[in-house]
Coordinates of C-alpha atoms in Angstrom, one line a residue:
Chain A
M151 CA 0.0 0.0 0.0
T152 CA 1.5 3.3 -1.1
P153 CA 1.7 6.0 1.7
Q154 CA -0.8 8.6 1.3
I155 CA 0.1 12.3 1.7
F156 CA -3.5 13.4 1.7
A157 CA -6.7 11.7 2.8
A158 CA -8.3 9.4 0.4
P159 CA -9.8 11.5 -2.4
G160 CA -12.2 8.8 -3.2
Q161 CA -14.3 10.0 -0.3
I162 CA -15.2 13.2 -2.1
E163 CA -18.5 12.6 -3.8
I164 CA -19.2 15.2 -6.5
G165 CA -22.5 15.5 -8.3
V166 CA -24.1 12.7 -6.3
H167 CA -27.6 13.3 -5.2
N168 CA -30.3 11.5 -3.3
T169 CA -32.6 10.4 -6.1
I170 CA -35.9 8.8 -6.5
S171 CA -37.4 7.3 -9.7
L172 CA -41.0 7.9 -10.6
G173 CA -42.2 6.4 -13.9
G174 CA -38.8 6.2 -15.3
A175 CA -37.9 9.8 -14.5
T176 CA -35.2 10.6 -11.9
F177 CA -35.7 13.3 -9.4
N178 CA -32.9 14.7 -7.1
I179 CA -34.9 15.0 -3.9
D180 CA -32.1 16.8 -2.0
T181 CA -32.0 19.5 -4.7
I182 CA -35.8 19.7 -4.7
A183 CA -36.0 20.0 -0.9
A184 CA -33.2 22.6 -0.8
S185 CA -34.8 24.7 -3.6
L186 CA -38.2 24.4 -1.9
L187 CA -36.6 25.7 1.3
A188 CA -35.0 28.6 -0.6
G189 CA -38.3 29.3 -2.2
I190 CA -40.1 29.2 1.1
I191 CA -37.5 31.6 2.6
V192 CA -37.9 34.1 -0.3
V193 CA -41.7 33.8 -0.2
G194 CA -41.7 34.1 3.6
F195 CA -39.6 37.3 3.5
G196 CA -41.8 38.6 0.8
L197 CA -45.1 37.9 2.6
Y198 CA -43.6 39.2 5.8
V199 CA -42.9 42.5 4.0
R200 CA -46.4 42.4 2.5
I201 CA -48.0 42.1 5.9
R202 CA -45.7 44.5 7.7
A203 CA -45.2 47.0 4.8
T204 CA -45.7 50.5 6.0
D205 CA -46.0 53.8 4.2
G206 CA -44.0 55.5 6.9
V207 CA -40.6 54.6 8.1
P208 CA -39.8 51.2 6.6
H209 CA -38.2 48.4 8.6
R210 CA -35.0 46.6 7.5
T211 CA -36.6 43.8 5.5
Q212 CA -38.9 46.2 3.7
L213 CA -35.9 48.5 3.0
A214 CA -33.9 45.7 1.5
W215 CA -36.8 44.8 -0.8
E216 CA -37.4 48.4 -1.7
M217 CA -33.7 48.9 -2.5
L218 CA -33.9 45.8 -4.8
V219 CA -37.0 47.1 -6.5
T220 CA -35.7 50.7 -6.9
T221 CA -32.3 49.6 -8.3
T222 CA -33.8 47.2 -10.8
E223 CA -36.5 49.6 -11.9
R224 CA -34.1 52.4 -12.3
H225 CA -31.8 50.2 -14.4
F226 CA -34.7 49.2 -16.6
E227 CA -36.1 52.6 -17.1
R228 CA -32.8 54.1 -18.0
T229 CA -32.1 51.6 -20.7
V230 CA -35.4 50.1 -22.0
G231 CA -38.0 52.6 -20.9
S232 CA -41.3 51.9 -19.1
T233 CA -41.9 48.7 -21.1
G234 CA -39.2 47.1 -19.1
R235 CA -41.3 47.4 -15.9
K236 CA -43.0 44.1 -16.6
V237 CA -39.6 42.3 -16.2
V238 CA -38.8 43.8 -12.8
P239 CA -40.6 41.1 -10.8
L240 CA -38.7 38.4 -12.7
A241 CA -35.3 40.0 -12.1
I242 CA -36.0 40.6 -8.4
S243 CA -37.3 37.0 -7.9
L244 CA -34.3 35.6 -9.7
F245 CA -31.9 37.6 -7.5
A246 CA -33.6 36.8 -4.3
F247 CA -34.2 33.1 -5.0
I248 CA -30.6 32.5 -6.4
L249 CA -29.0 34.4 -3.5
I250 CA -30.9 32.4 -0.9
A251 CA -30.3 29.2 -2.8
N252 CA -26.5 29.9 -2.9
W253 CA -26.4 30.8 0.7
L254 CA -27.8 27.4 1.6
E255 CA -24.3 26.2 1.0
L256 CA -23.3 28.0 4.3
V257 CA -25.6 25.8 6.3
P258 CA -23.6 22.8 7.6
S259 CA -25.8 19.8 6.9
G260 CA -23.3 16.9 7.4
S261 CA -22.0 14.3 5.0
P262 CA -23.7 13.1 2.9
K263 CA -25.2 16.6 2.6
S264 CA -28.9 16.6 3.2
L265 CA -29.1 20.3 2.3
P266 CA -26.8 21.0 -0.7
P267 CA -27.0 24.4 -2.4
P268 CA -29.6 23.7 -5.1
T269 CA -27.8 26.0 -7.5
G270 CA -24.9 23.5 -7.4
D271 CA -27.1 21.2 -9.2
I272 CA -27.4 21.7 -13.0
N273 CA -31.1 21.0 -12.8
L274 CA -32.0 24.2 -11.1
T275 CA -29.7 26.4 -13.2
V276 CA -30.9 24.9 -16.4
A277 CA -34.5 25.4 -15.2
L278 CA -33.9 29.1 -14.4
A279 CA -31.9 29.8 -17.5
G280 CA -34.4 28.0 -19.7
L281 CA -37.4 29.8 -18.2
V282 CA -35.6 33.2 -18.6
I283 CA -34.6 32.6 -22.2
L284 CA -38.1 31.4 -23.1
M285 CA -39.5 34.6 -21.6
V286 CA -36.9 36.7 -23.4
H287 CA -37.8 35.2 -26.7
G288 CA -41.5 35.5 -25.9
A289 CA -41.1 39.2 -25.1
S290 CA -39.0 39.7 -28.3
L291 CA -41.8 38.1 -30.3
R292 CA -44.5 40.3 -28.7
A293 CA -42.4 43.4 -29.1
R294 CA -41.3 42.9 -32.7
G295 CA -43.9 40.6 -34.2
L296 CA -43.0 37.4 -35.9
R297 CA -41.4 39.1 -38.9
G298 CA -39.3 41.5 -36.8
Y299 CA -38.3 38.7 -34.5
L300 CA -37.1 36.5 -37.4
R301 CA -35.5 39.5 -39.1
H302 CA -33.4 40.4 -36.1
Y303 CA -31.4 37.2 -36.7
L304 CA -30.3 38.7 -40.0
R305 CA -29.1 41.9 -38.5
P306 CA -26.8 43.7 -39.3
S307 CA -26.2 41.4 -42.3
P308 CA -27.8 38.1 -43.4
W309 CA -24.3 36.6 -43.4
L310 CA -24.3 36.8 -39.7
L311 CA -27.3 34.4 -39.3
P312 CA -25.2 31.5 -38.0
I313 CA -23.4 33.8 -35.5
N314 CA -26.6 35.3 -34.3
F315 CA -28.1 31.8 -34.0
I316 CA -25.2 30.5 -32.0
E317 CA -25.3 33.6 -29.8
E318 CA -29.0 32.9 -29.0
M319 CA -28.2 29.3 -28.3
A320 CA -25.3 30.1 -26.1
K321 CA -27.2 32.4 -23.9
P322 CA -29.1 29.8 -21.9
V323 CA -26.2 27.5 -21.8
T324 CA -23.8 30.1 -20.4
L325 CA -26.4 31.4 -18.0
A326 CA -27.0 28.0 -16.6
L327 CA -23.4 26.8 -16.6
R328 CA -21.9 30.0 -15.1
L329 CA -24.1 29.8 -12.0
F330 CA -23.8 26.1 -11.7
G331 CA -20.0 26.1 -12.2
N332 CA -19.4 28.8 -9.5
V333 CA -21.6 27.2 -6.8
F334 CA -20.5 23.7 -7.7
A335 CA -16.8 24.7 -7.6
G336 CA -17.4 26.3 -4.2
A337 CA -18.8 23.0 -2.9
V338 CA -15.8 21.1 -4.5
V339 CA -13.3 23.4 -2.8
A340 CA -15.0 23.0 0.5
A341 CA -15.0 19.3 0.2
L342 CA -11.3 19.3 -0.8
I343 CA -10.4 21.4 2.2
L344 CA -12.3 19.0 4.5
D345 CA -10.8 16.0 2.8
L346 CA -7.2 17.1 2.5
L347 CA -6.6 18.7 5.9
P348 CA -7.0 17.0 9.3
P349 CA -10.3 18.0 10.9
H350 CA -8.7 20.3 13.6
L351 CA -6.9 22.3 10.9
A352 CA -9.7 22.3 8.3
S353 CA -12.0 24.7 10.1
I354 CA -9.9 27.8 9.7
P355 CA -9.4 27.7 5.8
L356 CA -13.0 26.5 5.6
L357 CA -14.2 29.5 7.4
F358 CA -12.4 31.8 5.1
W359 CA -13.6 29.8 2.1
K360 CA -17.2 30.0 3.3
L361 CA -16.9 33.8 3.7
F362 CA -15.5 34.0 0.2
A363 CA -18.3 31.8 -1.1
M364 CA -20.9 34.1 0.5
C365 CA -19.5 37.0 -1.6
V366 CA -19.4 34.8 -4.7
A367 CA -23.1 33.9 -4.0
V368 CA -24.1 37.5 -4.1
V369 CA -22.1 38.2 -7.2
Q370 CA -23.5 35.2 -9.0
A371 CA -27.1 36.1 -8.0
F372 CA -26.5 39.6 -9.1
L373 CA -24.9 38.5 -12.4
F374 CA -27.8 36.2 -13.2
A375 CA -30.4 38.9 -12.7
L376 CA -28.3 41.5 -14.5
L377 CA -27.8 39.2 -17.5
T378 CA -31.5 38.5 -17.5
I379 CA -32.1 42.3 -17.6
L380 CA -29.6 42.7 -20.4
Y381 CA -31.2 39.9 -22.5
F382 CA -34.6 41.5 -22.1
Q383 CA -33.1 44.9 -23.0
T384 CA -31.7 43.4 -26.3
A385 CA -35.1 41.7 -26.9
L386 CA -37.2 44.8 -26.2
K387 CA -34.9 47.4 -27.7
P388 CA -36.3 48.6 -31.0
D389 CA -34.0 48.1 -34.0
E390 CA -31.6 51.0 -34.3
E391 CA -32.1 51.7 -38.0
P392 CA -35.4 51.0 -39.6
S393 CA -35.3 48.9 -42.8
S394 CA -35.6 50.7 -46.1
E395 CA -39.3 49.9 -46.5
E396 CA -40.2 51.2 -43.0
G397 CA -38.0 54.3 -43.6
H398 CA -39.8 55.1 -46.8
A399 CA -43.2 54.5 -45.2
A400 CA -42.3 56.9 -42.4
E401 CA -41.2 59.5 -44.9
H402 CA -44.3 59.2 -47.1
A403 CA -46.6 59.3 -44.2
G404 CA -46.4 63.1 -44.3
T405 CA -47.6 63.7 -40.7
D406 CA -46.1 66.6 -38.8
T407 CA -45.8 64.7 -35.6
P408 CA -42.2 64.0 -34.7
V409 CA -41.3 60.4 -34.5
S410 CA -39.1 59.5 -31.5
P411 CA -36.3 57.0 -32.3
A412 CA -37.5 54.7 -29.6
S413 CA -41.0 54.2 -31.2
Q414 CA -40.0 54.7 -34.8
G415 CA -40.6 51.1 -35.9
S416 CA -44.2 50.9 -34.6
V417 CA -45.2 54.4 -35.5
S418 CA -44.0 54.1 -39.1
I419 CA -46.2 51.0 -39.5
H420 CA -49.3 52.9 -38.2
T421 CA -48.7 56.0 -40.2
S422 CA -48.2 54.2 -43.5
S423 CA -51.7 52.8 -43.3
V424 CA -53.3 56.2 -42.5
P425 CA -53.5 58.7 -45.4
P426 CA -52.2 62.2 -44.7
E427 CA -55.0 64.6 -43.7
R428 CA -54.0 67.5 -45.9
Chain B
M1359 CA -13.4 10.6 -7.8
F1360 CA -16.5 11.8 -9.6
T1361 CA -18.7 8.9 -8.9
S1362 CA -21.4 10.3 -11.1
A1363 CA -20.2 10.7 -14.6
N1364 CA -23.1 12.6 -16.0
F1365 CA -23.8 15.2 -13.4
L1366 CA -23.8 17.8 -16.2
V1367 CA -26.9 16.2 -17.7
P1368 CA -30.1 17.5 -16.2
N1369 CA -32.9 15.0 -15.3
A1370 CA -36.6 15.3 -14.5
T1371 CA -35.7 17.6 -11.5
V1372 CA -35.7 20.5 -14.0
L1373 CA -39.5 20.3 -14.3
V1374 CA -39.9 20.5 -10.5
E1375 CA -37.4 23.4 -10.3
I1376 CA -39.3 25.3 -12.9
G1377 CA -42.4 24.8 -10.9
V1378 CA -40.7 26.0 -7.7
F1379 CA -39.3 29.1 -9.2
A1380 CA -42.6 29.9 -11.1
A1381 CA -44.4 29.7 -7.7
V1382 CA -41.8 32.1 -6.1
L1383 CA -42.1 34.4 -9.1
G1384 CA -45.9 34.3 -8.9
V1385 CA -46.0 35.1 -5.2
V1386 CA -43.4 37.9 -5.6
A1387 CA -45.1 39.4 -8.6
R1388 CA -48.7 39.0 -7.4
F1389 CA -48.5 39.7 -3.7
V1390 CA -45.2 41.3 -2.7
L1391 CA -44.2 43.8 -5.3
P1392 CA -47.6 45.6 -5.7
R1393 CA -47.8 46.2 -2.0
L1394 CA -44.3 47.4 -1.9
R1395 CA -44.9 49.6 -4.9
A1396 CA -48.0 51.1 -3.3
A1397 CA -46.1 51.8 0.0
M1398 CA -43.2 53.4 -2.0
D1399 CA -45.5 55.5 -4.1
H1400 CA -47.5 56.6 -1.1
R1401 CA -44.3 57.5 0.8
Q1402 CA -43.0 59.4 -2.3
E1403 CA -46.2 61.3 -2.5
E1404 CA -46.0 62.2 1.2
I1405 CA -42.4 63.3 0.8
R1406 CA -43.3 65.4 -2.3
S1407 CA -46.2 67.1 -0.5
A1408 CA -44.0 67.6 2.6
I1409 CA -41.4 69.3 0.4
E1410 CA -44.0 71.4 -1.2
A1411 CA -45.4 72.4 2.1
T1412 CA -41.9 73.3 3.3
Q1413 CA -41.4 75.4 0.2
R1414 CA -44.7 77.1 0.8
A1415 CA -43.9 77.7 4.4
R1416 CA -40.5 79.0 3.4
Q1417 CA -42.1 81.4 1.0
L1418 CA -44.6 82.5 3.6
L1419 CA -41.8 83.0 6.1
K1420 CA -39.9 85.1 3.6
T1421 CA -43.0 87.2 2.9
A1422 CA -43.6 87.6 6.6
E1423 CA -40.0 88.6 7.2
L1424 CA -40.2 91.2 4.5
D1425 CA -43.5 92.4 5.9
Y1426 CA -42.0 92.6 9.4
E1427 CA -39.0 94.5 8.1
T1428 CA -41.2 97.0 6.2
R1429 CA -43.4 97.5 9.2
L1430 CA -40.5 97.8 11.5
S1431 CA -38.8 100.4 9.4
D1432 CA -42.1 102.2 9.1
A1433 CA -42.6 102.1 12.8
R1434 CA -39.0 103.4 13.3
R1435 CA -39.6 106.2 10.9
Q1436 CA -42.9 107.1 12.6
A1437 CA -41.4 106.9 16.0
S1438 CA -38.5 109.2 15.1
A1439 CA -41.0 111.6 13.5
I1440 CA -43.1 111.5 16.6
I1441 CA -40.1 112.1 18.8
E1442 CA -38.9 114.9 16.6
S1443 CA -42.3 116.6 16.7
A1444 CA -42.6 116.1 20.4
R1445 CA -39.2 117.6 20.8
R1446 CA -40.2 120.5 18.7
V1447 CA -43.5 120.9 20.7
G1448 CA -41.5 120.6 23.9
A1449 CA -39.1 123.3 22.9
Y1450 CA -41.9 125.5 21.8
L1451 CA -43.8 125.0 25.1
Q1452 CA -40.6 125.5 27.1
A1453 CA -39.9 128.8 25.2
E1454 CA -43.5 129.8 25.6
A1455 CA -43.5 129.0 29.4
R1456 CA -40.2 130.8 29.8
K1457 CA -41.6 133.9 28.0
Q1458 CA -44.7 133.8 30.1
A1459 CA -42.7 133.4 33.3
K1460 CA -40.4 136.3 32.2
E1461 CA -43.5 138.5 31.6
E1462 CA -45.0 137.5 34.9
H1463 CA -41.7 138.2 36.6
D1464 CA -41.4 141.5 35.0
R1465 CA -44.9 142.3 35.8
I1466 CA -44.5 141.4 39.4
V1467 CA -41.2 143.3 39.7
A1468 CA -42.8 146.3 38.0
R1469 CA -45.7 146.1 40.4
A1470 CA -43.5 145.8 43.4
Q1471 CA -41.4 148.6 42.2
W1472 CA -44.5 150.7 41.8
D1473 CA -45.7 149.8 45.2
I1474 CA -42.3 150.7 46.7
D1475 CA -42.3 153.9 44.8
Q1476 CA -45.8 154.7 46.0
A1477 CA -45.0 153.8 49.6
T1478 CA -41.8 155.9 49.4
A1479 CA -43.8 158.8 48.0
V1480 CA -46.4 158.5 50.7
A1481 CA -43.8 158.3 53.4
R1482 CA -42.0 161.3 52.0
D1483 CA -45.2 163.4 51.8
Q1484 CA -46.0 162.5 55.3
L1485 CA -42.6 163.4 56.5
Q1486 CA -42.8 166.7 54.7
Q1487 CA -46.3 167.6 56.1
E1488 CA -45.7 166.8 59.7
P1489 CA -42.2 168.0 60.6
E1490 CA -43.6 170.1 63.5
D1491 CA -45.4 167.2 64.9
W1492 CA -42.3 165.2 64.9
T1493 CA -40.2 168.1 66.5
S1494 CA -42.9 168.6 69.3
T1495 CA -42.9 165.1 70.1
Q1496 CA -39.2 165.3 70.4
S1497 CA -39.3 168.2 72.9
H1498 CA -41.8 166.4 75.1

């Protein structure tokens, strides 16, 4: 038997979950339990704020929520305009849910972990990213119409169709993998520290690592929400230059009302169907 | 080391997770944010009206201060005018009183002088008319 410098690395179990099978489908019950807990915490804080919300001097929880709402709304209104308001609840829910889910990593739950950070499981991050991207594409379809939506894949040149397509495909994948990778790596490093150092020495580096992981959790939650906002911005932002058809239609419409660049696309469509009044 | 080779492949848990997050989103969007928004709007409105009231009060204060200053300077001007006129009246009254007193004094002095003169004349006449009486009395 070869002498071992470190403890047996075989003890580290990565990506192993408590699963149950139902009708041929596998469910990671630990992830489900942990994400349910995170959801209950977020909803609990939310409902607490709803019940205790005051028009006067707000308490800390309300202040935290209000800060989140104000920051998100301001960000949207500066870039997308008032249409972005509908996305604010999504961005806020994502941030709060992911933050709490990430912080579940800080709760010591023994080995094997009964309460793993659910964002360290690809299932949650894929679910969130998929939902977000579906909503982004839905919003884009509603804002631009089917033709406009399909045409934006050909912007600025039809030659860029493959690149645009790959970009759209990459969005959910990167969104899911970034969050998963960060939280998962955090768990791996914590496991390595526990495994490689004797128990009486492991607690100190582990403490520093957990503090670091706390910050990483905030950054990752923020990043996920921010990227969601950015994707919605791209989806809701009107095309910068109207196509030649729309441009001509706007020119021939002959109305004296100034057309703002933000609403140029939609206005030109309306005015082209209405004859000039003079 | 990695006992599960396909931990990067999602399984049916995805569906449950979508449900969990959708529920969170639903509660936050339906129950939490509208209440928060109402509270924030209400507070903003209160702050706005408070600021307006402060501005109004400040304007009122400025007007009142201006009014006060005007009134004060008016009152000062009136007061100095009253003092000046009082001083003038006082001086006049004093001069008048002095003049009257002088006249009275002169009159009294003149009267007294007249009385003295009269008495002196009477005495002189008496002395001139009765020198004999006086000498006879001396001989007795």
